[in-house]
């Protein structure tokens, strides 16, 4: 009998996850202040490197295309690569962590990021550039998924504070790469190869503390729980609330990896859970998650080019992308709390959808004249991400249900998001303008709103049993 990726993700290492007495030294704070500082520094530096490979490319995409002879269709493929890598390579992270330990796998992930960012500017052709980008994104996918697990493992009594530190670093890296890449490129001679290659230095710096932390061999039960299976874009979901955003990461389904993994088996044991693939709630959540991820990756990959083609300078276009990404930081702390107080989150889904539709309409009518306003509106619309995470936590009453729903919705959602950026690139190339692509982006908001309203109803997975 075949199993879905979400089933594998929700039940990893069940045998080793059985409840057991606490072991001395298990899940404690770092043994020394020095080690604690190294862990905190490593966490922050790793977070800083989990988005620049994506957001540094958008502002220079035109130069990269010209330099490599890349068509609009291939550029669309390139902007779809992050979602594909997060969906595919992210599933390997828990197994790798059980085999080699959390620190070692994150260290290897950062090494892959650094190597990919070094090789990417040296590429003489499109395929090599795509392969180098894929290597960096694979490292991001693995590292990003394990970071929240590391927070729980190494800082069990400071999860909130360290998750905040991690989220801050992730947000800073996202916005900094979008805003600073073009000015740095100009200051260093104007070559896009140099402008992209600079970010490899940041990844190398982040690698240093992890060379020491890699010796930490985390046990399978702590490395392999459902928390390790969260997507690259997940926020923190505990008891039906979430924090995080397009530029933040976290874990779903609170509790230790061992506890949540054991809980994931409970529904199957008593026979009350229907297959996740037959759940209307799960499919509504997956479609909602997939379309909001589509909007986010289209923004990261194509938004600067839209503004540049409208006459906005390359540096300002990068800053506008930074504004889109940065809007999620303050709202990610507000939306989850507001959503948790509502019985039906559909009204928030509709509000965010309207912001997106107005932003796309403005982008189509006056892209340069109202650029800052459209960036703010689309940034607000992209906050559907923390809302989706909150809804995942509210659509199940148990940790096991949250684990199953989160794994299914995010795995399927990221797969659904892959074609969007590619289609935008195809339409851009064949139409010669942005009218049709922007219409497609606006059109994506309609199924996002419909699926979000359905997913926002006051029902749970357990109600479907």
PDB file of C-alpha atoms in Angstrom, residues 125-368:
ATOM      1  CA  UNK A 125      24.908  28.815 -19.187  1.00  0.00           C
ATOM      2  CA  UNK A 126      21.334  28.556 -18.033  1.00  0.00           C
ATOM      3  CA  UNK A 127      21.409  24.901 -16.970  1.00  0.00           C
ATOM      4  CA  UNK A 128      24.440  25.367 -14.719  1.00  0.00           C
ATOM      5  CA  UNK A 129      22.805  28.435 -13.192  1.00  0.00           C
ATOM      6  CA  UNK A 130      19.624  26.459 -12.510  1.00  0.00           C
ATOM      7  CA  UNK A 131      21.591  23.563 -11.016  1.00  0.00           C
ATOM      8  CA  UNK A 132      23.580  25.875  -8.724  1.00  0.00           C
ATOM      9  CA  UNK A 133      20.375  27.599  -7.647  1.00  0.00           C
ATOM     10  CA  UNK A 134      18.798  24.211  -6.953  1.00  0.00           C
ATOM     11  CA  UNK A 135      21.753  23.217  -4.760  1.00  0.00           C
ATOM     12  CA  UNK A 136      21.438  26.389  -2.689  1.00  0.00           C
ATOM     13  CA  UNK A 137      17.667  25.996  -2.408  1.00  0.00           C
ATOM     14  CA  UNK A 138      17.982  22.363  -1.337  1.00  0.00           C
ATOM     15  CA  UNK A 139      20.230  23.517   1.503  1.00  0.00           C
ATOM     16  CA  UNK A 140      17.690  26.189   2.408  1.00  0.00           C
ATOM     17  CA  UNK A 141      14.822  23.675   2.417  1.00  0.00           C
ATOM     18  CA  UNK A 142      16.587  21.283   4.777  1.00  0.00           C
ATOM     19  CA  UNK A 143      17.962  23.968   7.098  1.00  0.00           C
ATOM     20  CA  UNK A 144      14.755  25.959   7.248  1.00  0.00           C
ATOM     21  CA  UNK A 145      12.676  22.966   8.293  1.00  0.00           C
ATOM     22  CA  UNK A 146      15.073  21.932  11.060  1.00  0.00           C
ATOM     23  CA  UNK A 147      15.593  25.385  12.571  1.00  0.00           C
ATOM     24  CA  UNK A 148      12.350  25.310  14.621  1.00  0.00           C
ATOM     25  CA  UNK A 149      13.218  21.833  15.873  1.00  0.00           C
ATOM     26  CA  UNK A 150      16.593  23.137  17.006  1.00  0.00           C
ATOM     27  CA  UNK A 151      14.883  25.948  18.900  1.00  0.00           C
ATOM     28  CA  UNK A 152      12.779  23.405  20.815  1.00  0.00           C
ATOM     29  CA  UNK A 153      15.729  21.062  21.333  1.00  0.00           C
ATOM     30  CA  UNK A 154      18.387  23.535  22.426  1.00  0.00           C
ATOM     31  CA  UNK A 155      16.280  26.256  24.045  1.00  0.00           C
ATOM     32  CA  UNK A 156      13.285  24.414  25.573  1.00  0.00           C
ATOM     33  CA  UNK A 157      12.610  27.119  28.160  1.00  0.00           C
ATOM     34  CA  UNK A 158      13.136  30.028  25.741  1.00  0.00           C
ATOM     35  CA  UNK A 159      11.183  28.880  22.699  1.00  0.00           C
ATOM     36  CA  UNK A 160       9.346  32.186  22.299  1.00  0.00           C
ATOM     37  CA  UNK A 161      12.435  34.370  22.581  1.00  0.00           C
ATOM     38  CA  UNK A 162      14.588  32.221  20.311  1.00  0.00           C
ATOM     39  CA  UNK A 163      11.810  31.820  17.753  1.00  0.00           C
ATOM     40  CA  UNK A 164      11.582  35.614  17.745  1.00  0.00           C
ATOM     41  CA  UNK A 165      15.340  35.853  17.175  1.00  0.00           C
ATOM     42  CA  UNK A 166      15.125  33.338  14.352  1.00  0.00           C
ATOM     43  CA  UNK A 167      12.128  35.093  12.768  1.00  0.00           C
ATOM     44  CA  UNK A 168      13.870  38.459  13.002  1.00  0.00           C
ATOM     45  CA  UNK A 169      16.949  37.067  11.254  1.00  0.00           C
ATOM     46  CA  UNK A 170      14.813  35.487   8.533  1.00  0.00           C
ATOM     47  CA  UNK A 171      12.928  38.741   7.941  1.00  0.00           C
ATOM     48  CA  UNK A 172      16.122  40.777   7.937  1.00  0.00           C
ATOM     49  CA  UNK A 173      17.797  38.477   5.428  1.00  0.00           C
ATOM     50  CA  UNK A 174      14.750  38.533   3.151  1.00  0.00           C
ATOM     51  CA  UNK A 175      14.394  42.311   3.079  1.00  0.00           C
ATOM     52  CA  UNK A 176      18.140  43.068   3.052  1.00  0.00           C
ATOM     53  CA  UNK A 177      18.809  40.901  -0.002  1.00  0.00           C
ATOM     54  CA  UNK A 178      15.935  42.506  -1.892  1.00  0.00           C
ATOM     55  CA  UNK A 179      16.937  46.063  -0.999  1.00  0.00           C
ATOM     56  CA  UNK A 180      20.743  45.874  -1.001  1.00  0.00           C
ATOM     57  CA  UNK A 181      21.637  43.650  -3.955  1.00  0.00           C
ATOM     58  CA  UNK A 182      21.422  46.314  -6.671  1.00  0.00           C
ATOM     59  CA  UNK A 183      23.269  49.050  -4.706  1.00  0.00           C
ATOM     60  CA  UNK A 184      26.017  46.559  -3.833  1.00  0.00           C
ATOM     61  CA  UNK A 185      26.205  45.456  -7.465  1.00  0.00           C
ATOM     62  CA  UNK A 186      26.627  49.056  -8.598  1.00  0.00           C
ATOM     63  CA  UNK A 187      29.228  49.753  -5.927  1.00  0.00           C
ATOM     64  CA  UNK A 188      31.233  46.674  -6.911  1.00  0.00           C
ATOM     65  CA  UNK A 189      31.439  47.420 -10.616  1.00  0.00           C
ATOM     66  CA  UNK A 190      27.967  46.678 -11.946  1.00  0.00           C
ATOM     67  CA  UNK A 191      28.322  42.952 -12.702  1.00  0.00           C
ATOM     68  CA  UNK A 192      25.344  40.828 -11.715  1.00  0.00           C
ATOM     69  CA  UNK A 193      27.746  37.970 -11.071  1.00  0.00           C
ATOM     70  CA  UNK A 194      29.479  39.924  -8.335  1.00  0.00           C
ATOM     71  CA  UNK A 195      26.178  41.184  -6.938  1.00  0.00           C
ATOM     72  CA  UNK A 196      24.828  37.653  -6.533  1.00  0.00           C
ATOM     73  CA  UNK A 197      28.135  36.202  -5.399  1.00  0.00           C
ATOM     74  CA  UNK A 198      28.431  38.566  -2.430  1.00  0.00           C
ATOM     75  CA  UNK A 199      25.737  36.630  -0.599  1.00  0.00           C
ATOM     76  CA  UNK A 200      27.940  33.540  -0.593  1.00  0.00           C
ATOM     77  CA  UNK A 201      30.236  35.376   1.852  1.00  0.00           C
ATOM     78  CA  UNK A 202      27.350  35.760   4.296  1.00  0.00           C
ATOM     79  CA  UNK A 203      26.648  32.037   4.035  1.00  0.00           C
ATOM     80  CA  UNK A 204      30.303  31.187   4.695  1.00  0.00           C
ATOM     81  CA  UNK A 205      30.261  33.335   7.841  1.00  0.00           C
ATOM     82  CA  UNK A 206      27.113  31.539   9.015  1.00  0.00           C
ATOM     83  CA  UNK A 207      28.831  28.195   8.496  1.00  0.00           C
ATOM     84  CA  UNK A 208      31.547  28.879  11.092  1.00  0.00           C
ATOM     85  CA  UNK A 209      29.565  28.323  14.334  1.00  0.00           C
ATOM     86  CA  UNK A 210      27.828  25.306  12.825  1.00  0.00           C
ATOM     87  CA  UNK A 211      31.151  23.568  12.295  1.00  0.00           C
ATOM     88  CA  UNK A 212      31.290  23.369  16.097  1.00  0.00           C
ATOM     89  CA  UNK A 213      27.583  22.702  16.602  1.00  0.00           C
ATOM     90  CA  UNK A 214      27.612  19.887  14.030  1.00  0.00           C
ATOM     91  CA  UNK A 215      29.048  17.568  16.679  1.00  0.00           C
ATOM     92  CA  UNK A 216      25.699  17.640  18.503  1.00  0.00           C
ATOM     93  CA  UNK A 217      24.075  14.287  17.633  1.00  0.00           C
ATOM     94  CA  UNK A 218      20.385  14.713  18.429  1.00  0.00           C
ATOM     95  CA  UNK A 219      18.478  11.504  19.093  1.00  0.00           C
ATOM     96  CA  UNK A 220      16.009  10.260  16.517  1.00  0.00           C
ATOM     97  CA  UNK A 221      12.928  10.920  18.627  1.00  0.00           C
ATOM     98  CA  UNK A 222      13.762  14.579  18.892  1.00  0.00           C
ATOM     99  CA  UNK A 223      14.956  15.030  15.359  1.00  0.00           C
ATOM    100  CA  UNK A 224      12.243  13.149  13.624  1.00  0.00           C
ATOM    101  CA  UNK A 225       8.981  14.452  15.012  1.00  0.00           C
ATOM    102  CA  UNK A 226       6.398  16.231  12.950  1.00  0.00           C
ATOM    103  CA  UNK A 227       7.962  19.554  13.822  1.00  0.00           C
ATOM    104  CA  UNK A 228      10.812  18.563  11.561  1.00  0.00           C
ATOM    105  CA  UNK A 229       8.414  18.213   8.707  1.00  0.00           C
ATOM    106  CA  UNK A 230       7.232  21.747   8.481  1.00  0.00           C
ATOM    107  CA  UNK A 231       7.670  23.718   5.303  1.00  0.00           C
ATOM    108  CA  UNK A 232      10.203  26.417   4.669  1.00  0.00           C
ATOM    109  CA  UNK A 233       7.659  29.103   5.177  1.00  0.00           C
ATOM    110  CA  UNK A 234       5.939  27.852   8.341  1.00  0.00           C
ATOM    111  CA  UNK A 235       5.243  29.906  11.449  1.00  0.00           C
ATOM    112  CA  UNK A 236       4.706  28.763  15.036  1.00  0.00           C
ATOM    113  CA  UNK A 237       1.401  27.008  15.688  1.00  0.00           C
ATOM    114  CA  UNK A 238       0.619  25.984  19.219  1.00  0.00           C
ATOM    115  CA  UNK A 239      -2.851  25.352  20.505  1.00  0.00           C
ATOM    116  CA  UNK A 240      -4.502  27.108  17.606  1.00  0.00           C
ATOM    117  CA  UNK A 241      -2.380  30.226  17.379  1.00  0.00           C
ATOM    118  CA  UNK A 242       0.507  31.073  15.139  1.00  0.00           C
ATOM    119  CA  UNK A 243       3.168  33.610  14.588  1.00  0.00           C
ATOM    120  CA  UNK A 244       5.293  34.030  11.528  1.00  0.00           C
ATOM    121  CA  UNK A 245       4.927  35.278   8.002  1.00  0.00           C
ATOM    122  CA  UNK A 246       6.308  35.029   4.538  1.00  0.00           C
ATOM    123  CA  UNK A 247       9.655  35.773   5.989  1.00  0.00           C
ATOM    124  CA  UNK A 248       9.415  33.837   9.183  1.00  0.00           C
ATOM    125  CA  UNK A 249       9.694  30.234  10.184  1.00  0.00           C
ATOM    126  CA  UNK A 250       8.539  28.078  13.034  1.00  0.00           C
ATOM    127  CA  UNK A 251       7.009  24.806  13.933  1.00  0.00           C
ATOM    128  CA  UNK A 252       3.527  23.481  13.879  1.00  0.00           C
ATOM    129  CA  UNK A 253       1.810  21.407  16.448  1.00  0.00           C
ATOM    130  CA  UNK A 254       3.393  22.313  19.724  1.00  0.00           C
ATOM    131  CA  UNK A 255       5.211  19.902  21.980  1.00  0.00           C
ATOM    132  CA  UNK A 256       8.409  17.996  21.566  1.00  0.00           C
ATOM    133  CA  UNK A 257       9.140  15.975  18.461  1.00  0.00           C
ATOM    134  CA  UNK A 258       8.715  12.773  20.430  1.00  0.00           C
ATOM    135  CA  UNK A 259       5.370  13.767  21.905  1.00  0.00           C
ATOM    136  CA  UNK A 260       3.917  14.981  18.621  1.00  0.00           C
ATOM    137  CA  UNK A 261       5.165  11.991  16.690  1.00  0.00           C
ATOM    138  CA  UNK A 262       3.616   9.653  19.224  1.00  0.00           C
ATOM    139  CA  UNK A 263       0.402  11.617  19.077  1.00  0.00           C
ATOM    140  CA  UNK A 264       0.378  11.340  15.315  1.00  0.00           C
ATOM    141  CA  UNK A 265      -0.219   7.627  15.711  1.00  0.00           C
ATOM    142  CA  UNK A 266      -3.207   8.008  18.034  1.00  0.00           C
ATOM    143  CA  UNK A 267      -5.933   8.471  15.403  1.00  0.00           C
ATOM    144  CA  UNK A 268      -4.791   5.459  13.408  1.00  0.00           C
ATOM    145  CA  UNK A 269      -4.716   3.357  16.556  1.00  0.00           C
ATOM    146  CA  UNK A 270      -8.343   3.961  17.507  1.00  0.00           C
ATOM    147  CA  UNK A 271      -9.614   3.899  13.919  1.00  0.00           C
ATOM    148  CA  UNK A 272     -11.502   7.219  14.175  1.00  0.00           C
ATOM    149  CA  UNK A 273      -9.485   9.212  11.639  1.00  0.00           C
ATOM    150  CA  UNK A 274     -10.463   9.202   7.984  1.00  0.00           C
ATOM    151  CA  UNK A 275      -7.630   9.241   5.408  1.00  0.00           C
ATOM    152  CA  UNK A 276      -6.347  12.783   5.112  1.00  0.00           C
ATOM    153  CA  UNK A 277      -6.786  12.639   1.339  1.00  0.00           C
ATOM    154  CA  UNK A 278     -10.563  12.264   1.817  1.00  0.00           C
ATOM    155  CA  UNK A 279     -10.923  15.267   4.103  1.00  0.00           C
ATOM    156  CA  UNK A 280     -12.680  18.343   2.627  1.00  0.00           C
ATOM    157  CA  UNK A 281     -11.012  20.482   5.298  1.00  0.00           C
ATOM    158  CA  UNK A 282      -7.567  19.200   4.335  1.00  0.00           C
ATOM    159  CA  UNK A 283      -8.098  19.863   0.646  1.00  0.00           C
ATOM    160  CA  UNK A 284      -9.513  23.348   1.278  1.00  0.00           C
ATOM    161  CA  UNK A 285      -6.475  24.142   3.446  1.00  0.00           C
ATOM    162  CA  UNK A 286      -4.083  22.717   0.834  1.00  0.00           C
ATOM    163  CA  UNK A 287      -5.599  24.799  -1.970  1.00  0.00           C
ATOM    164  CA  UNK A 288      -5.621  27.937   0.173  1.00  0.00           C
ATOM    165  CA  UNK A 289      -2.023  27.358   1.220  1.00  0.00           C
ATOM    166  CA  UNK A 290      -0.976  26.608  -2.348  1.00  0.00           C
ATOM    167  CA  UNK A 291      -2.408  29.779  -3.862  1.00  0.00           C
ATOM    168  CA  UNK A 292      -1.030  32.046  -1.148  1.00  0.00           C
ATOM    169  CA  UNK A 293       2.396  30.437  -1.700  1.00  0.00           C
ATOM    170  CA  UNK A 294       1.973  31.008  -5.439  1.00  0.00           C
ATOM    171  CA  UNK A 295       1.432  34.728  -4.825  1.00  0.00           C
ATOM    172  CA  UNK A 296       4.479  34.907  -2.567  1.00  0.00           C
ATOM    173  CA  UNK A 297       6.845  33.254  -5.040  1.00  0.00           C
ATOM    174  CA  UNK A 298       5.523  35.297  -7.952  1.00  0.00           C
ATOM    175  CA  UNK A 299       6.190  38.420  -5.889  1.00  0.00           C
ATOM    176  CA  UNK A 300       9.726  37.355  -4.994  1.00  0.00           C
ATOM    177  CA  UNK A 301      10.574  36.312  -8.534  1.00  0.00           C
ATOM    178  CA  UNK A 302       8.770  38.808 -10.755  1.00  0.00           C
ATOM    179  CA  UNK A 303       7.726  41.905  -8.819  1.00  0.00           C
ATOM    180  CA  UNK A 304      11.006  43.817  -9.340  1.00  0.00           C
ATOM    181  CA  UNK A 305      10.856  43.121 -13.083  1.00  0.00           C
ATOM    182  CA  UNK A 306       7.304  44.467 -13.262  1.00  0.00           C
ATOM    183  CA  UNK A 307       8.396  47.721 -11.679  1.00  0.00           C
ATOM    184  CA  UNK A 308      11.551  47.930 -13.811  1.00  0.00           C
ATOM    185  CA  UNK A 309       9.596  47.485 -17.022  1.00  0.00           C
ATOM    186  CA  UNK A 310       7.346  50.346 -15.855  1.00  0.00           C
ATOM    187  CA  UNK A 311      10.362  52.663 -15.630  1.00  0.00           C
ATOM    188  CA  UNK A 312      11.274  52.284 -11.964  1.00  0.00           C
ATOM    189  CA  UNK A 313      15.011  52.023 -11.320  1.00  0.00           C
ATOM    190  CA  UNK A 314      16.559  48.677 -10.459  1.00  0.00           C
ATOM    191  CA  UNK A 315      17.551  49.776  -6.952  1.00  0.00           C
ATOM    192  CA  UNK A 316      14.110  51.193  -6.173  1.00  0.00           C
ATOM    193  CA  UNK A 317      12.477  48.026  -7.533  1.00  0.00           C
ATOM    194  CA  UNK A 318      14.525  46.015  -5.061  1.00  0.00           C
ATOM    195  CA  UNK A 319      13.408  48.251  -2.216  1.00  0.00           C
ATOM    196  CA  UNK A 320       9.784  47.862  -3.321  1.00  0.00           C
ATOM    197  CA  UNK A 321      10.165  44.093  -3.106  1.00  0.00           C
ATOM    198  CA  UNK A 322      11.625  44.556   0.364  1.00  0.00           C
ATOM    199  CA  UNK A 323       8.496  46.533   1.312  1.00  0.00           C
ATOM    200  CA  UNK A 324       6.258  43.703   0.053  1.00  0.00           C
ATOM    201  CA  UNK A 325       8.193  41.181   2.133  1.00  0.00           C
ATOM    202  CA  UNK A 326       8.536  43.385   5.213  1.00  0.00           C
ATOM    203  CA  UNK A 327       4.787  44.038   5.540  1.00  0.00           C
ATOM    204  CA  UNK A 328       4.410  40.525   6.873  1.00  0.00           C
ATOM    205  CA  UNK A 329       6.568  41.177   9.924  1.00  0.00           C
ATOM    206  CA  UNK A 330       4.202  43.383  12.004  1.00  0.00           C
ATOM    207  CA  UNK A 331       0.998  41.850  10.657  1.00  0.00           C
ATOM    208  CA  UNK A 332       2.173  38.337  11.450  1.00  0.00           C
ATOM    209  CA  UNK A 333       1.873  39.203  15.132  1.00  0.00           C
ATOM    210  CA  UNK A 334      -1.626  40.657  14.732  1.00  0.00           C
ATOM    211  CA  UNK A 335      -3.450  38.358  12.316  1.00  0.00           C
ATOM    212  CA  UNK A 336      -2.981  35.066  14.218  1.00  0.00           C
ATOM    213  CA  UNK A 337      -4.318  36.557  17.446  1.00  0.00           C
ATOM    214  CA  UNK A 338      -7.270  38.109  15.658  1.00  0.00           C
ATOM    215  CA  UNK A 339      -8.006  34.896  13.757  1.00  0.00           C
ATOM    216  CA  UNK A 340      -7.915  32.836  16.952  1.00  0.00           C
ATOM    217  CA  UNK A 341     -10.743  34.958  18.386  1.00  0.00           C
ATOM    218  CA  UNK A 342     -13.044  34.377  15.417  1.00  0.00           C
ATOM    219  CA  UNK A 343     -15.181  31.297  14.920  1.00  0.00           C
ATOM    220  CA  UNK A 344     -14.949  31.705  11.124  1.00  0.00           C
ATOM    221  CA  UNK A 345     -11.756  33.107   9.620  1.00  0.00           C
ATOM    222  CA  UNK A 346     -13.331  33.576   6.190  1.00  0.00           C
ATOM    223  CA  UNK A 347     -13.794  37.306   6.752  1.00  0.00           C
ATOM    224  CA  UNK A 348     -10.025  37.746   7.143  1.00  0.00           C
ATOM    225  CA  UNK A 349      -9.431  35.673   4.015  1.00  0.00           C
ATOM    226  CA  UNK A 350     -11.763  37.960   2.061  1.00  0.00           C
ATOM    227  CA  UNK A 351     -10.160  41.141   3.422  1.00  0.00           C
ATOM    228  CA  UNK A 352      -6.666  40.000   2.473  1.00  0.00           C
ATOM    229  CA  UNK A 353      -7.961  38.913  -0.933  1.00  0.00           C
ATOM    230  CA  UNK A 354      -9.471  42.350  -1.548  1.00  0.00           C
ATOM    231  CA  UNK A 355      -6.142  43.979  -0.669  1.00  0.00           C
ATOM    232  CA  UNK A 356      -4.497  41.719  -3.235  1.00  0.00           C
ATOM    233  CA  UNK A 357      -7.065  42.429  -5.961  1.00  0.00           C
ATOM    234  CA  UNK A 358      -6.766  46.191  -5.449  1.00  0.00           C
ATOM    235  CA  UNK A 359      -2.973  45.924  -5.477  1.00  0.00           C
ATOM    236  CA  UNK A 360      -2.967  43.973  -8.748  1.00  0.00           C
ATOM    237  CA  UNK A 361      -5.453  46.400 -10.302  1.00  0.00           C
ATOM    238  CA  UNK A 362      -3.188  49.297  -9.397  1.00  0.00           C
ATOM    239  CA  UNK A 363      -0.157  47.424 -10.686  1.00  0.00           C
ATOM    240  CA  UNK A 364      -1.931  46.999 -14.018  1.00  0.00           C
ATOM    241  CA  UNK A 365      -3.258  50.569 -14.301  1.00  0.00           C
ATOM    242  CA  UNK A 366      -0.371  52.662 -12.923  1.00  0.00           C
ATOM    243  CA  UNK A 367       2.593  50.466 -11.911  1.00  0.00           C
ATOM    244  CA  UNK A 368       5.116  53.282 -11.573  1.00  0.00           C
TER     245      UNK A 368
END
